[in-house]
Amino acid sequence: MSQDVEDIKPSYPLFREQEYRDTLANKRDNFEEKHPQEKIDEVFQWTTTEEYKELNFQREALTVNPAKACQPLGSVLCSLGFENTMPYVHGSQGCVAYFRTYFNRHFKEPISCVSDSMTEDAAVFGGQQNMKDGLENCMKVYKPDMIAVSTTCMAEVIGDDLNAFINNSKNEGHVPQDYPVPFAHTPSFVGSHTTGWDNMFEGIIRYFTLNYMEDKEVGSNGQINIVPGFETYLGNYRVIKRMLNEMEVPFKLLSDPEEVLDTPADGQFRMYSGGTTQDEVRDAPNAKDTLLLQAWQLVKTEKFVRNTWKHEAPRINIPMGLEWTDEFLMKVSEISGQPIPDSLAKERGRLVDMMTDSHAWMHGKKFALWGDPDFVMGMSKFLMELGAEPTHILCHNANKRWKKAMEAILETSPYGSNSEVHLGKDLWHMRSLVFTNKPDFMIGNSYGKFIQRDTLYKGEEHEVPLIRIGFPIFDRHHLHRQTTMGYEGAMQMLTTLVNAVLERLDDETRGMQTTDYNYDLVR
């Protein structure tokens, strides 16, 4: 089986060549115990029924295609947001390879992260020696100004004590005593990537401020702290900065990976770029207040900021859509004393104009969506502002308080009257939902494409198209640079949503002299 050098084919057309078809058919016939196609289709059809859905939702001990990732993934993203910082995972090499690959595929960037490569002997006797060697090697080879340590399942199951291991490493001279090595325990078998981000962030601010609060005075630096939480849309960092700069509000974004995850191709490799400095973290308690952009995922951070920094940390909703962006800017104005400028008022007006222009096409459209707690809540709120209906709302990594708050938001709008909130469920549950109560579209990450494929397999009239908004996005390029927050983010999301509606209408009205009475140019 050889390629033609004059006509190199990628896998899809290559495997459609007769030579490959014959090989695959031979493999199926002689080496696979494949069920008859009739039986496969019978089972497939059964999995699309209400009967199967009821059985599916009775699952307790099995997760199929979870709508979340593990804690250390979030801790790595948090660590990348600090200047000259190397994320360090106390665990196996395979885990770190997974984290790096996950982010590589989403951001299309090299991701710096190391591990101390725990193997079988460390799993039995503990990983203290791995920690000593790993910290020393990391500092000497990669020369970071800070190493941020988190854990994986293996280290947590055997009970490795990061505080003791790091102190022992310093006492034995593997790293200097004053070298910053903040840490967080991030067991993969509880919580999710958002929990890991919260744990790591709390670990870093605890390291730099807990025992140094004597000379701190709330409001003395005149700034506002902004904590983004687990945020993978680089445009969101930029839009928050732009809006606050237009308001002339002094602020610090605590954990800012925007630059290191979007470095230019100019011939220079940047292992580290940008990020929040150590001095900015030390000075953070002197701010007027701290705003948590995704408060539902920042439980430990919120507690630390209130109890140790003595900041009010007022509860705000994620600044997505019209009303919640209004609330965010008004809260910033209240804390800072700065007025909201005309430039942002005009931007708001443009969003309202766009919403009015697109209302006829968005009104009554039904969307199933999934993702992290704050994102799902913000997206549901924005859909209702557009006159659309979020019918199936699924969040794998939220709690009962979040569900109660989500249902209260839905009750404020007639467009939320038919919505269902599903807590702790996975994408196999979502598959049942879209088969038994078909929405017009799905909003979620790339993994939803398999649900779209399955709905199409049942028949074109059952297909539910996927609109890719969320994390991770593996099968499309550059979406991570877009924006979901602020008026700008609402404009971008509205553009994506309404054009998906119009594109679907084109798909459904292409039939020559049959359905093309709506295949028009006036929309």
mmCIF file of C-alpha atoms in Angstrom, residues 242-243 246 321-327 329-330 340-356 385 486-488 490-491:
data_model
loop_
_atom_site.group_PDB
_atom_site.id
_atom_site.type_symbol
_atom_site.label_atom_id
_atom_site.label_comp_id
_atom_site.label_asym_id
_atom_site.label_seq_id
_atom_site.Cartn_x
_atom_site.Cartn_y
_atom_site.Cartn_z
ATOM 1 C CA ARG A 242 -10.240 46.779 27.437
ATOM 2 C CA MET A 243 -13.451 47.622 29.255
ATOM 3 C CA GLU A 246 -11.806 52.473 28.938
ATOM 4 C CA GLY A 321 -24.935 38.811 27.622
ATOM 5 C CA LEU A 322 -26.587 42.182 28.081
ATOM 6 C CA GLU A 323 -27.920 42.388 31.627
ATOM 7 C CA TRP A 324 -25.044 40.654 33.370
ATOM 8 C CA THR A 325 -22.452 42.759 31.544
ATOM 9 C CA ASP A 326 -24.430 45.800 32.694
ATOM 10 C CA GLU A 327 -24.282 44.516 36.268
ATOM 11 C CA LEU A 329 -19.724 47.344 34.783
ATOM 12 C CA MET A 330 -22.008 48.986 37.327
ATOM 13 C CA ILE A 340 -19.068 54.066 32.637
ATOM 14 C CA PRO A 341 -17.790 55.901 29.537
ATOM 15 C CA ASP A 342 -19.757 56.742 26.404
ATOM 16 C CA SER A 343 -17.654 54.283 24.408
ATOM 17 C CA LEU A 344 -19.071 51.347 26.389
ATOM 18 C CA ALA A 345 -22.580 52.808 26.303
ATOM 19 C CA LYS A 346 -22.339 52.956 22.499
ATOM 20 C CA GLU A 347 -21.030 49.385 22.404
ATOM 21 C CA ARG A 348 -24.018 48.336 24.489
ATOM 22 C CA GLY A 349 -26.341 50.105 22.071
ATOM 23 C CA ARG A 350 -24.819 48.252 19.145
ATOM 24 C CA LEU A 351 -25.453 44.956 20.906
ATOM 25 C CA VAL A 352 -29.080 45.915 21.494
ATOM 26 C CA ASP A 353 -29.357 46.825 17.809
ATOM 27 C CA MET A 354 -27.926 43.437 16.800
ATOM 28 C CA MET A 355 -30.325 41.633 19.129
ATOM 29 C CA THR A 356 -33.234 43.516 17.578
ATOM 30 C CA GLU A 385 -32.450 37.617 26.291
ATOM 31 C CA GLY A 486 -18.892 41.638 27.747
ATOM 32 C CA TYR A 487 -20.914 43.326 25.052
ATOM 33 C CA GLU A 488 -18.267 42.309 22.519
ATOM 34 C CA ALA A 490 -22.369 38.849 23.282
ATOM 35 C CA MET A 491 -22.038 40.278 19.763
#
